Structure formats: C-alpha cells, structure tokens
Amino acid sequence: MGDGSVAVDEVRPVMDSSTMEAVLWRDVWGAFQPVTSAGQRWKRAVQPWVSGQEDAWCAALRQLEEDAQVISDADLRTLREQLSRMPDLANTLCDLVAPAFVLQPKHALWLKQCAWLGGALAEHPAVQRMHSLTGIPWKQLLEMMGEATSPAFAVDHVGGAVYHRAVQALTEAVSDVAACLRARDAAWMETVGRRPTRDGQIILSLPMEAPLANALKQRADVRWVRDTPFESVFEVLSDDRLQAALQRKDAAQAELDACVAAVMRRLTDTVRRTAPQWQRAVDELCELDVRLAKVELLRRWAGCVPQAGEAVQMEGAIHPAIADALGRRGRAFTPLSWTLAPGVGVLCGSNMGGKTVAMATLCVCQLLAQFALPVPARRFQTMLVRCVRFCGDAETDARRGLSAFGGEVLRWMELWDVLQAAEPVLVCFDEPGKSTNPAEGEALTVGWVRCLVRLAGSGVAVMATHFAAPLREPMVQKFRVSGLSSRRLSASSKPNPPGARTEHEVATDDRLAQLEGAMHYRIESLGEGDVPREAVWVAEWLGAPELLLREARGFLERRVES
Amino acid sequence: MDLVGRCQAEGWNRIAFVGATKHAGKTTALNHLVAEAHAKGVAVGLCSIGLDGERLDTILGVEKPAVHAPEGAIVASAERALAESTAGLEWLEVLPLASPLGAVAVCRVTRAGSVVLAGVRQRAHLRIVLPRLETYGARLQLVDGAFDRIAAAAPALVDAVVLAVGAVAGRTVDAILRHARPFIQRFLLPTVPGDLRNRLAMAQQRQVVGWVDGTDVHVIEPSGTLAGVPHHAWTPDVEAVYLPGAVTDSLVSGLLAHGRPLTVVAAHPAQVLLSESSYRKLLQAGHCLCVWETLPILAVAANPHSIEGYDVPRQALLDGLSAWLGDVPVFDPLHPDGICTQAGASRCEKMP
C-alpha cells in the first residue's frame, strides 16, 4: 500500500486546498470507501506516491491489477460485508500499553471477533488468491480468547479451574437458598395456608383474615409490617438455616467476583504479551479492506488501473463528480481522450467547450493514479509528479483589498514557488490573465508560456486560453476542444431571438441542453491555426440582445478590414 | 390466564411494558412474564428504553426490583449496567449505540441472575436492538419502559403492551381508576373507519398533517403539530384530520369550535397525550378520536401497594380494571394466581 512510508511534505503538499476545491477532489475521494474503521483511518492518513518512488508505486499498481483479476463481484460483496463487521481495536491495543489497564468483556469480545473474522476470511478462496492474511496465527489468537467454536466471549470460556469451582460454589449456594425458601414456603402453607410472596411477605386481606393476622402478630418467626384498611402485611423472618444459606450465597458471589477480576487480569496479560501479533492481524485486515475497496472502485467506475509511462495519455476519461452531477440532470459526460508529452500544452476552444472540465479531469486522474487507485478512464498512463496544481478563477476579496487580478497574481506566485522548488509537476492554468485588460493579459499569458517551457522540465504544464498569441509560441503542444457543430446546432432548432429572454417560449435551460448537444468535447491537436471564434455565436444562441451582437460583429469586421 | 400462551396465539413477539406512574409495578410485571416464559421454555430478550432515573438509581444503590434473567435469555444493556448484573453473561455483540453508561452490548445469560437494563434511549435505538435480540434466539422480546416514557409503545416497534397501574396514583380505588382512565383509554380507541382511511392515506404515508374537506384532501408540512394549519379558516365541510405527531390538550382545544362533527385521527395510541377533561370536551363537542393503528393490550398489571406505605383493596382494584377492560387480562404480578378476567368481574366497581 502507498501509505505511512511516504513522508508528508506539509510545506509543499502534493495538492493544495485551492486545487482540491477547483477539481472537486473531495467528491472524487469520497467514492473510495474502505468498510472497516482501520481502513477509514488509513484513508485519512494515506499520502500519494511521488516521483522517486516509482518502484513501490508500480508494485502497488501491479497488486491492484492482480487483485482485480482474482476477485469476482460476488467475492467482493461477501468479503466487504464480512469486513464491515470488524470491530475497531485501535483504542484497545493502545490501552494495553498502560500497565494498569485490564480488558473488559467488551474488549475481549472485540479481540475474539477480530480473530474469528480473520480466521474465516483467511480461508476464503478469493483471499487466498490475493495472498492476503497469511502468516497470522489466527487459530492461536482465537483460542487465546477461549471457546474457538464461536465469536462470542464469556468469562466462562477462559475461567480455569478456580473460576469454575467458584461458579459451582455459587450455584450450590443459590440452590441451598432456593431449597430453604421452598421448605419455608411449604411450612407456611402447612401452618397458615398461605405462601410468602417473592419478596418474603405474607399479605392478609382484612377484615376476612383478621383472626389469622392477629395470630401472626404473636409469632416470633414473622414481623408485622403494617395494617391498612384492607390488608395486614407481614415480613417472614429468615430462620437460621436460611440465614446461613444466604450468607454462603453472598460469600460465594464475592468469591466469584474476585475470580472474574483475576481471570480478566490474566487474560489481559496474555493479550499484552501477544500485542504485536494482534496489531499485525489488525493491519493485515486493514490492508485487505483497502485492497478490496480499490477493486470495488475500479468496478463501480468501470475504470482502469493506471500504467507508468513517460507521457500522460488519457483515453475515455470522465470526472466522476461532474458525471454524477450531469447524470442527475439527465445529461451524460463525454469521455475525454488527451495525450500530453512532458512540456507545455496550450488548450483553446469554444466557450462552454469543456476546457476547464478537461483540465480538472486530467488533475483528478493524475491524483488518483498517484494514490495507486483506479482511474475512471478506459486507459490512463502517466508518470509520478511531485505536485499537482490547478490555477483557476480568482475572486475579488474585498476584505483583503484584492481585486480578482490581484488574487490571480498571488496564486501565480504560489505556483511559481512550487515550480522553482519541486520537479516534476503537473500544473494547469485556466485562462490566466483574463481578469485584466486583454493586451496585457495576453502578454502575461505569453510570459507564463515562455517561463513554463523553461521550468516544466519532465513535468507537464497545461494552459487553457482564448488568447491567440500563446498558440504562436514555439515548443508548445497545441490543442483545441472541437467546439460547436453548426450542423448539429441548426438541426436542433433556431437560436433564441435576440433580446427575447423574458418573453421567449423556450427556456434557457433547454437552450443550454441544445448547446451541449451541439458541442463536441473532443480534444484535438491543433496545427497552425487560430483561436476558434464562436463566442458571439454562443451569445446569440443564448439570447443576448440584438444590438449588442450587431455592434460586436461590426467591430470584428472592421478589425479584420483594418 | 396464560400470558405467554396469549402472545403465541396472537402472534405477538415484541411486548412493551409501560407504567401509568412511577413505581406502578411494570418491572414486577416484566419479571412475571419472564418467569412464565422460562417455565414454558420460551427464550426471552430483554431491554429497557428511556433515560431512566430509576435504573440509574439502581446502579447508585437505591433498591429497585431487579430484572431476573433466566439462563438462555438475551439481554441488551449498557456496559456499566451489565457490570452490575449478577447473571453470568456471554458477550455476543457490541452495538453501535453509545450511552452515558457505555456502549450497549447484547449478551446471552449463561447463569441465571439479576440484570440491570439501561442504555437504550430512543426509538431509533430500539429499531436496532430488537432485531438483534431476535437474531440471537429471543422468541419473545420484552421492552421495559421508563417512567413516563411511552416511546416504546408504538405499533412500528412492538406488537402489544403490558400496562402497569399502581396504587401510588391514588389512595382509593376510585382515584387510581380515574388516573388510569386516560392512560389506558388511548389503547382502547377505535381505528379510523375504512373510507376515511383511504382518503387520508396520503397524509399518513408522508407523515404530515392532512384533512378531508368534502371531496378534497389537503396535506401540509410540517408534520407533528397543527402549527401553521389554517384550521380557523377551515370550511364547515372539513370532516376529518390526520395528525402524525402528539395529540395534546392545546391542539385539541383549537378544534373544539369546528362547526360539524370532526374525526381526529392520531397515528397510534402513544401519540394520544390528552387529559381526561380534554377528551371529554372533544366528545361533548360531537367530535370523535381514533387512531390509524392501534396497539393491543396484552394485560394490565395492577399493584395495590404504594411505596408511600398504604394499600388499596387488591380485589377491588383488579375487578374495577377488569370491568372496564373486558377480555384483557388484569393481574397482580405478586399474586399471579389472582389473574382476573371479565368472567371474574361480577363484583367489580363501576369506572368513575
């Protein structure tokens, strides 16, 4: 597993919070679901593999590949259902370190359930095919908790001779008391025709039984408690034999309580001596849980096991969180394919053409791969990087006195730091420079492209932009999203009449759906081309005012002429 | 009368014990049924519900009737409560239910003795606990309710109830019966008639307030109360209202002035929290009260002794209850031979 062996770089983590938020990482990560408490803790603590750890990473990927081959869907369901019943032993094993700690029956039950479950799972053919849970003395651990035939725990199971003698003594003492009570009751029945209640009381109805009540008040073996207008109540006093039997019972109970405490102390010592074995058992069950959770994710996403390579190759990839959101609205995510060699890539294309989603999907697939998790793609090949960063929209922060552009520049500085210090990285810029004037925005974007060519090294930098100049830069890979199909768009219906948003019969939502239907989200390599010009068309389709559109088109025509 | 036999004949497997007052004798009644089931070889499951001061008292040393668990019984209780038990226990499962007395565990009694029941505090907990008791072999599952907690007496949770009525409620049989009347009455309410049932089904399924206005049916959120329901603006044609939550005095007072006979439908008996006077006013106004789902009474346990030191005549109390309850068995658990049924009720006093 890619886990504790990887040091956490808190200064420059593999992903930062801005990236996590921009690519919807939490939603994606939530889909990975170990079922045991230990597995969930593992998930919270796990760090992704990073460059330099390729051997271990490839081994983890191979293991996922092999696990996926040997586990059927039915096995997966059965094993995960069984594992979900695994108790959480973390605190119990931790508490054992304290010399004064004594196991309580609850702890003993959990330990036994763990040994029982581990033993049963170890014998499952699928687990054996996975070569998991080997080398743990499950039987020995189970027998340590007594009665290896059931997962239940009782002090009886581990009591020993002294304990069982104490139980026997108590049982006999209780029998003696019962015999004394029966004899007492029989005597009362014989003498006064009335048996005492379970509380040892004789209750006589008044006035019918007043003579008997008066007679009882004279007797020494009964204590008059009270008279009410309706009843006379007496407490039957214990005779010497009953008194002695009760004392023997109390003494036997005390003796048994002491025995139980001694048995639990002895059991605690035994478990404490074997704590490393118990810890290993818990760790192995946790590892099995995590491996199964990975396979479950692979099946749920109909995904693939990532492969190691020199370039990033993504085929038929989806972003699970966005795909789910689209699915809820009755729409489908168009799977993405994209090949990026190390270096810089520039991505252009229509508004609403999916540039941001493509880059977010790329980041998500890369991050999943670095955790040696399945990727929601038909095929995904990549190399390990040191950091993954996404630089998206910056918002105005009035409290800090930052304009959107100010916020963007601050984010640039963070990324600059990362690019200087860590190598290789995967970094995605979503339309840099769009928050300032276009001339300077374009200049800054070109500046970034030139710097990235120098800084990207063996990593990958991708930039989505509407500016034309970056596409003319040398040594960059150029891509475009395919964009709108005029045939598909005109086939669906006519655009909204300009300025008719409030009165038009077709809802904007329907227009958006038609626009999505006409959009090709495919990513294509771009030769010597220019930036696609579809923004005015999209605006018209969505019902922008006619005057606005006319002015915009006029301006474009005059610029071309000049 | 054989209470376990009655359960078997009626197909009741889950029984709640509810007291009309504190010290009404419900734990004693529970012990009676446990002993009877054990004698018949029926395995019982035991738990209690409620943040019960009585049980905490037990742990703190104040004397309370202990629950006597025979060998083979399955119990669900909190860790610290189980530690106070003298019964030998085999621990079967720790449930995901936390309580101030530790996690709730399910245990099998391997050696008869007393058990302290605590830790199950909500209906949602019972929904977890009862199936586990059954899984481990308890054919009859008994829920000891805390004082003033009628939470367990819901048809979705249990099949029948044992009601405990004690002399602590009054110094005379009349006073006890007067106090017990609204408590017991709710379990004797009729179920909603078939035509109204069909028309109010949507409100019941969604657990929201709903009312029938002529041929129309209206529903309104939120569930549980009439708050926000425009009952002042109801037309005279409104003939029935379904209330999914507690039916209280204040809620009913708002309905008294309605211009035509109104059928007020509560979800089940435990949701009817009306005082006798409010119930009386409702009837006097020409309205009627019924329940969507009723909950049968297995028996009524009568305790003629008060912990305050006085007693009322046992037979008069048994007879008074029997006269009113018809076929429902009435008994004093400390004198089980004295189970009184309607047949033996010729000397009964009239209900006040």
PDB file of C-alpha atoms in Angstrom, chain B residues 142-328:
ATOM      1  CA  LEU B 142     -39.704  -7.580  26.242  1.00  0.00           C
ATOM      2  CA  VAL B 143     -39.083  -3.843  26.487  1.00  0.00           C
ATOM      3  CA  ASP B 144     -39.185  -2.306  29.945  1.00  0.00           C
ATOM      4  CA  GLY B 145     -40.270   1.304  29.536  1.00  0.00           C
ATOM      5  CA  ALA B 146     -39.018   4.036  31.797  1.00  0.00           C
ATOM      6  CA  PHE B 147     -41.488   6.056  33.847  1.00  0.00           C
ATOM      7  CA  ASP B 148     -43.497   8.459  31.736  1.00  0.00           C
ATOM      8  CA  ARG B 149     -41.848   7.034  28.633  1.00  0.00           C
ATOM      9  CA  ILE B 150     -44.398   5.646  26.298  1.00  0.00           C
ATOM     10  CA  ALA B 151     -41.879   5.773  23.476  1.00  0.00           C
ATOM     11  CA  ALA B 152     -41.700   2.031  23.076  1.00  0.00           C
ATOM     12  CA  ALA B 153     -45.460   1.668  22.797  1.00  0.00           C
ATOM     13  CA  ALA B 154     -45.549   2.266  19.067  1.00  0.00           C
ATOM     14  CA  PRO B 155     -47.011  -0.291  16.673  1.00  0.00           C
ATOM     15  CA  ALA B 156     -43.966   0.022  14.452  1.00  0.00           C
ATOM     16  CA  LEU B 157     -41.797  -1.216  17.301  1.00  0.00           C
ATOM     17  CA  VAL B 158     -43.838  -3.672  19.349  1.00  0.00           C
ATOM     18  CA  ASP B 159     -46.821  -5.950  18.885  1.00  0.00           C
ATOM     19  CA  ALA B 160     -48.578  -5.355  22.213  1.00  0.00           C
ATOM     20  CA  VAL B 161     -48.223  -3.650  25.580  1.00  0.00           C
ATOM     21  CA  VAL B 162     -48.488  -4.543  29.219  1.00  0.00           C
ATOM     22  CA  LEU B 163     -49.804  -1.553  31.149  1.00  0.00           C
ATOM     23  CA  ALA B 164     -48.936  -1.186  34.818  1.00  0.00           C
ATOM     24  CA  VAL B 165     -51.305   0.639  37.144  1.00  0.00           C
ATOM     25  CA  GLY B 166     -50.199   1.220  40.726  1.00  0.00           C
ATOM     26  CA  ALA B 167     -51.681   2.409  43.983  1.00  0.00           C
ATOM     27  CA  VAL B 168     -49.138   5.191  44.019  1.00  0.00           C
ATOM     28  CA  ALA B 169     -51.576   7.060  41.731  1.00  0.00           C
ATOM     29  CA  GLY B 170     -54.211   7.465  44.471  1.00  0.00           C
ATOM     30  CA  ARG B 171     -55.305   6.466  47.924  1.00  0.00           C
ATOM     31  CA  THR B 172     -58.563   4.899  46.815  1.00  0.00           C
ATOM     32  CA  VAL B 173     -59.521   2.501  44.069  1.00  0.00           C
ATOM     33  CA  ASP B 174     -61.662   5.238  42.545  1.00  0.00           C
ATOM     34  CA  ALA B 175     -58.779   7.666  42.479  1.00  0.00           C
ATOM     35  CA  ILE B 176     -56.474   5.104  40.892  1.00  0.00           C
ATOM     36  CA  LEU B 177     -59.016   4.211  38.229  1.00  0.00           C
ATOM     37  CA  ARG B 178     -59.685   7.889  37.497  1.00  0.00           C
ATOM     38  CA  HIS B 179     -55.971   8.447  37.000  1.00  0.00           C
ATOM     39  CA  ALA B 180     -55.560   5.310  34.921  1.00  0.00           C
ATOM     40  CA  ARG B 181     -58.501   6.012  32.636  1.00  0.00           C
ATOM     41  CA  PRO B 182     -56.872   8.406  30.097  1.00  0.00           C
ATOM     42  CA  PHE B 183     -53.684   6.362  30.263  1.00  0.00           C
ATOM     43  CA  ILE B 184     -55.477   3.164  29.291  1.00  0.00           C
ATOM     44  CA  GLN B 185     -58.179   4.763  27.160  1.00  0.00           C
ATOM     45  CA  ARG B 186     -55.761   5.608  24.371  1.00  0.00           C
ATOM     46  CA  PHE B 187     -55.144   1.894  23.802  1.00  0.00           C
ATOM     47  CA  LEU B 188     -58.874   1.262  23.513  1.00  0.00           C
ATOM     48  CA  LEU B 189     -59.531   3.892  20.837  1.00  0.00           C
ATOM     49  CA  PRO B 190     -61.075   2.593  17.638  1.00  0.00           C
ATOM     50  CA  THR B 191     -59.150   2.589  14.379  1.00  0.00           C
ATOM     51  CA  VAL B 192     -60.035   5.020  11.637  1.00  0.00           C
ATOM     52  CA  PRO B 193     -63.015   3.897   9.506  1.00  0.00           C
ATOM     53  CA  GLY B 194     -62.216   2.477   6.082  1.00  0.00           C
ATOM     54  CA  ASP B 195     -63.488   5.351   3.914  1.00  0.00           C
ATOM     55  CA  LEU B 196     -61.545   7.985   5.852  1.00  0.00           C
ATOM     56  CA  ARG B 197     -58.511   5.702   5.899  1.00  0.00           C
ATOM     57  CA  ASN B 198     -58.465   5.670   2.118  1.00  0.00           C
ATOM     58  CA  ARG B 199     -58.837   9.419   1.857  1.00  0.00           C
ATOM     59  CA  LEU B 200     -56.175  10.206   4.484  1.00  0.00           C
ATOM     60  CA  ALA B 201     -53.715   7.584   3.263  1.00  0.00           C
ATOM     61  CA  MET B 202     -51.511  10.122   1.512  1.00  0.00           C
ATOM     62  CA  ALA B 203     -51.060  12.179   4.708  1.00  0.00           C
ATOM     63  CA  GLN B 204     -50.317   9.057   6.709  1.00  0.00           C
ATOM     64  CA  GLN B 205     -47.772   7.766   4.203  1.00  0.00           C
ATOM     65  CA  ARG B 206     -45.962  11.100   4.138  1.00  0.00           C
ATOM     66  CA  GLN B 207     -46.395  11.578   7.909  1.00  0.00           C
ATOM     67  CA  VAL B 208     -47.807  15.072   7.505  1.00  0.00           C
ATOM     68  CA  VAL B 209     -50.968  16.743   8.757  1.00  0.00           C
ATOM     69  CA  GLY B 210     -53.850  16.087   6.401  1.00  0.00           C
ATOM     70  CA  TRP B 211     -57.564  16.848   6.420  1.00  0.00           C
ATOM     71  CA  VAL B 212     -60.622  15.872   4.444  1.00  0.00           C
ATOM     72  CA  ASP B 213     -62.715  18.776   3.176  1.00  0.00           C
ATOM     73  CA  GLY B 214     -65.724  17.481   1.283  1.00  0.00           C
ATOM     74  CA  THR B 215     -64.275  15.532  -1.583  1.00  0.00           C
ATOM     75  CA  ASP B 216     -60.858  17.218  -1.297  1.00  0.00           C
ATOM     76  CA  VAL B 217     -57.893  16.050   0.765  1.00  0.00           C
ATOM     77  CA  HIS B 218     -55.301  18.592   1.882  1.00  0.00           C
ATOM     78  CA  VAL B 219     -51.870  17.997   3.385  1.00  0.00           C
ATOM     79  CA  ILE B 220     -49.462  20.424   4.966  1.00  0.00           C
ATOM     80  CA  GLU B 221     -45.934  20.431   6.377  1.00  0.00           C
ATOM     81  CA  PRO B 222     -44.538  20.360   8.960  1.00  0.00           C
ATOM     82  CA  SER B 223     -45.562  17.100  10.439  1.00  0.00           C
ATOM     83  CA  GLY B 224     -46.303  16.642  14.065  1.00  0.00           C
ATOM     84  CA  THR B 225     -48.472  19.579  15.053  1.00  0.00           C
ATOM     85  CA  LEU B 226     -51.272  21.750  13.837  1.00  0.00           C
ATOM     86  CA  ALA B 227     -48.914  24.724  13.950  1.00  0.00           C
ATOM     87  CA  GLY B 228     -49.395  26.571  10.722  1.00  0.00           C
ATOM     88  CA  VAL B 229     -52.513  24.644   9.781  1.00  0.00           C
ATOM     89  CA  PRO B 230     -55.247  27.136   8.958  1.00  0.00           C
ATOM     90  CA  HIS B 231     -57.901  25.281  10.964  1.00  0.00           C
ATOM     91  CA  HIS B 232     -59.587  28.596  11.806  1.00  0.00           C
ATOM     92  CA  ALA B 233     -60.162  29.006   8.090  1.00  0.00           C
ATOM     93  CA  TRP B 234     -61.473  25.517   7.531  1.00  0.00           C
ATOM     94  CA  THR B 235     -64.798  25.284   5.791  1.00  0.00           C
ATOM     95  CA  PRO B 236     -67.606  23.547   7.687  1.00  0.00           C
ATOM     96  CA  ASP B 237     -67.150  20.670   5.275  1.00  0.00           C
ATOM     97  CA  VAL B 238     -63.940  19.513   6.948  1.00  0.00           C
ATOM     98  CA  GLU B 239     -64.850  16.166   8.479  1.00  0.00           C
ATOM     99  CA  ALA B 240     -61.572  14.527   9.493  1.00  0.00           C
ATOM    100  CA  VAL B 241     -57.975  15.419  10.273  1.00  0.00           C
ATOM    101  CA  TYR B 242     -54.903  13.171  10.489  1.00  0.00           C
ATOM    102  CA  LEU B 243     -52.247  14.202  13.000  1.00  0.00           C
ATOM    103  CA  PRO B 244     -48.943  12.340  12.750  1.00  0.00           C
ATOM    104  CA  GLY B 245     -47.479  13.770  15.964  1.00  0.00           C
ATOM    105  CA  ALA B 246     -48.612  14.134  19.569  1.00  0.00           C
ATOM    106  CA  VAL B 247     -52.287  14.903  20.065  1.00  0.00           C
ATOM    107  CA  THR B 248     -52.253  17.238  23.052  1.00  0.00           C
ATOM    108  CA  ASP B 249     -54.777  19.237  25.060  1.00  0.00           C
ATOM    109  CA  SER B 250     -53.814  22.546  23.455  1.00  0.00           C
ATOM    110  CA  LEU B 251     -54.035  21.085  19.990  1.00  0.00           C
ATOM    111  CA  VAL B 252     -57.487  19.651  20.604  1.00  0.00           C
ATOM    112  CA  SER B 253     -58.762  22.888  22.171  1.00  0.00           C
ATOM    113  CA  GLY B 254     -58.265  24.552  18.784  1.00  0.00           C
ATOM    114  CA  LEU B 255     -60.567  22.048  17.153  1.00  0.00           C
ATOM    115  CA  LEU B 256     -63.472  22.163  19.628  1.00  0.00           C
ATOM    116  CA  ALA B 257     -65.293  25.007  17.868  1.00  0.00           C
ATOM    117  CA  HIS B 258     -65.328  23.315  14.486  1.00  0.00           C
ATOM    118  CA  GLY B 259     -68.836  23.527  13.053  1.00  0.00           C
ATOM    119  CA  ARG B 260     -69.502  19.863  12.288  1.00  0.00           C
ATOM    120  CA  PRO B 261     -68.539  16.537  13.818  1.00  0.00           C
ATOM    121  CA  LEU B 262     -64.850  16.033  13.240  1.00  0.00           C
ATOM    122  CA  THR B 263     -62.931  12.764  13.295  1.00  0.00           C
ATOM    123  CA  VAL B 264     -59.499  13.366  14.791  1.00  0.00           C
ATOM    124  CA  VAL B 265     -57.107  10.630  13.737  1.00  0.00           C
ATOM    125  CA  ALA B 266     -53.915  10.075  15.754  1.00  0.00           C
ATOM    126  CA  ALA B 267     -51.104   7.951  14.338  1.00  0.00           C
ATOM    127  CA  HIS B 268     -51.190   5.416  17.189  1.00  0.00           C
ATOM    128  CA  PRO B 269     -52.081   5.252  20.903  1.00  0.00           C
ATOM    129  CA  ALA B 270     -48.736   6.516  22.168  1.00  0.00           C
ATOM    130  CA  GLN B 271     -49.319   9.772  20.310  1.00  0.00           C
ATOM    131  CA  VAL B 272     -52.516  10.495  22.248  1.00  0.00           C
ATOM    132  CA  LEU B 273     -51.486  12.613  25.220  1.00  0.00           C
ATOM    133  CA  LEU B 274     -54.906  14.013  26.109  1.00  0.00           C
ATOM    134  CA  SER B 275     -56.096  14.588  29.630  1.00  0.00           C
ATOM    135  CA  GLU B 276     -59.431  13.086  30.511  1.00  0.00           C
ATOM    136  CA  SER B 277     -61.121  16.510  30.581  1.00  0.00           C
ATOM    137  CA  SER B 278     -59.906  17.408  27.099  1.00  0.00           C
ATOM    138  CA  TYR B 279     -61.022  14.065  25.779  1.00  0.00           C
ATOM    139  CA  ARG B 280     -64.386  14.599  27.422  1.00  0.00           C
ATOM    140  CA  LYS B 281     -64.710  18.084  25.862  1.00  0.00           C
ATOM    141  CA  LEU B 282     -63.829  16.685  22.455  1.00  0.00           C
ATOM    142  CA  LEU B 283     -66.600  14.139  22.718  1.00  0.00           C
ATOM    143  CA  GLN B 284     -69.056  16.688  24.123  1.00  0.00           C
ATOM    144  CA  ALA B 285     -68.411  18.870  21.072  1.00  0.00           C
ATOM    145  CA  GLY B 286     -69.595  15.979  18.932  1.00  0.00           C
ATOM    146  CA  HIS B 287     -66.152  15.044  17.635  1.00  0.00           C
ATOM    147  CA  CYS B 288     -64.508  11.676  17.874  1.00  0.00           C
ATOM    148  CA  LEU B 289     -60.971  10.458  18.328  1.00  0.00           C
ATOM    149  CA  CYS B 290     -59.494   7.374  16.705  1.00  0.00           C
ATOM    150  CA  VAL B 291     -56.105   6.017  15.763  1.00  0.00           C
ATOM    151  CA  TRP B 292     -54.599   4.997  12.462  1.00  0.00           C
ATOM    152  CA  GLU B 293     -53.066   1.943  14.020  1.00  0.00           C
ATOM    153  CA  THR B 294     -53.969   0.528  17.380  1.00  0.00           C
ATOM    154  CA  LEU B 295     -51.747  -1.398  19.761  1.00  0.00           C
ATOM    155  CA  PRO B 296     -53.277  -4.351  21.607  1.00  0.00           C
ATOM    156  CA  ILE B 297     -53.044  -4.643  25.370  1.00  0.00           C
ATOM    157  CA  LEU B 298     -51.580  -7.993  26.396  1.00  0.00           C
ATOM    158  CA  ALA B 299     -52.522  -7.428  30.041  1.00  0.00           C
ATOM    159  CA  VAL B 300     -52.863  -4.806  32.725  1.00  0.00           C
ATOM    160  CA  ALA B 301     -50.735  -5.306  35.829  1.00  0.00           C
ATOM    161  CA  ALA B 302     -52.268  -3.844  38.976  1.00  0.00           C
ATOM    162  CA  ASN B 303     -50.212  -3.047  42.036  1.00  0.00           C
ATOM    163  CA  PRO B 304     -52.368  -2.354  45.097  1.00  0.00           C
ATOM    164  CA  HIS B 305     -49.397  -1.394  47.261  1.00  0.00           C
ATOM    165  CA  SER B 306     -47.907   2.078  47.206  1.00  0.00           C
ATOM    166  CA  ILE B 307     -44.286   2.736  48.131  1.00  0.00           C
ATOM    167  CA  GLU B 308     -45.695   5.567  50.222  1.00  0.00           C
ATOM    168  CA  GLY B 309     -46.825   2.891  52.638  1.00  0.00           C
ATOM    169  CA  TYR B 310     -50.517   2.443  52.001  1.00  0.00           C
ATOM    170  CA  ASP B 311     -52.508  -0.203  50.193  1.00  0.00           C
ATOM    171  CA  VAL B 312     -55.839  -0.310  48.404  1.00  0.00           C
ATOM    172  CA  PRO B 313     -58.047  -3.437  48.255  1.00  0.00           C
ATOM    173  CA  ARG B 314     -56.425  -5.735  45.733  1.00  0.00           C
ATOM    174  CA  GLN B 315     -59.540  -7.466  44.513  1.00  0.00           C
ATOM    175  CA  ALA B 316     -61.481  -4.213  44.169  1.00  0.00           C
ATOM    176  CA  LEU B 317     -58.678  -2.758  42.065  1.00  0.00           C
ATOM    177  CA  LEU B 318     -58.475  -5.866  39.886  1.00  0.00           C
ATOM    178  CA  ASP B 319     -62.222  -6.009  39.490  1.00  0.00           C
ATOM    179  CA  GLY B 320     -62.522  -2.304  38.733  1.00  0.00           C
ATOM    180  CA  LEU B 321     -59.990  -2.561  35.932  1.00  0.00           C
ATOM    181  CA  SER B 322     -61.467  -5.815  34.617  1.00  0.00           C
ATOM    182  CA  ALA B 323     -64.959  -4.382  34.401  1.00  0.00           C
ATOM    183  CA  TRP B 324     -63.680  -1.728  32.091  1.00  0.00           C
ATOM    184  CA  LEU B 325     -61.168  -3.721  30.063  1.00  0.00           C
ATOM    185  CA  GLY B 326     -63.360  -6.618  29.030  1.00  0.00           C
ATOM    186  CA  ASP B 327     -61.309  -9.568  27.783  1.00  0.00           C
ATOM    187  CA  VAL B 328     -57.954  -8.022  28.597  1.00  0.00           C
TER     188      VAL B 328
END
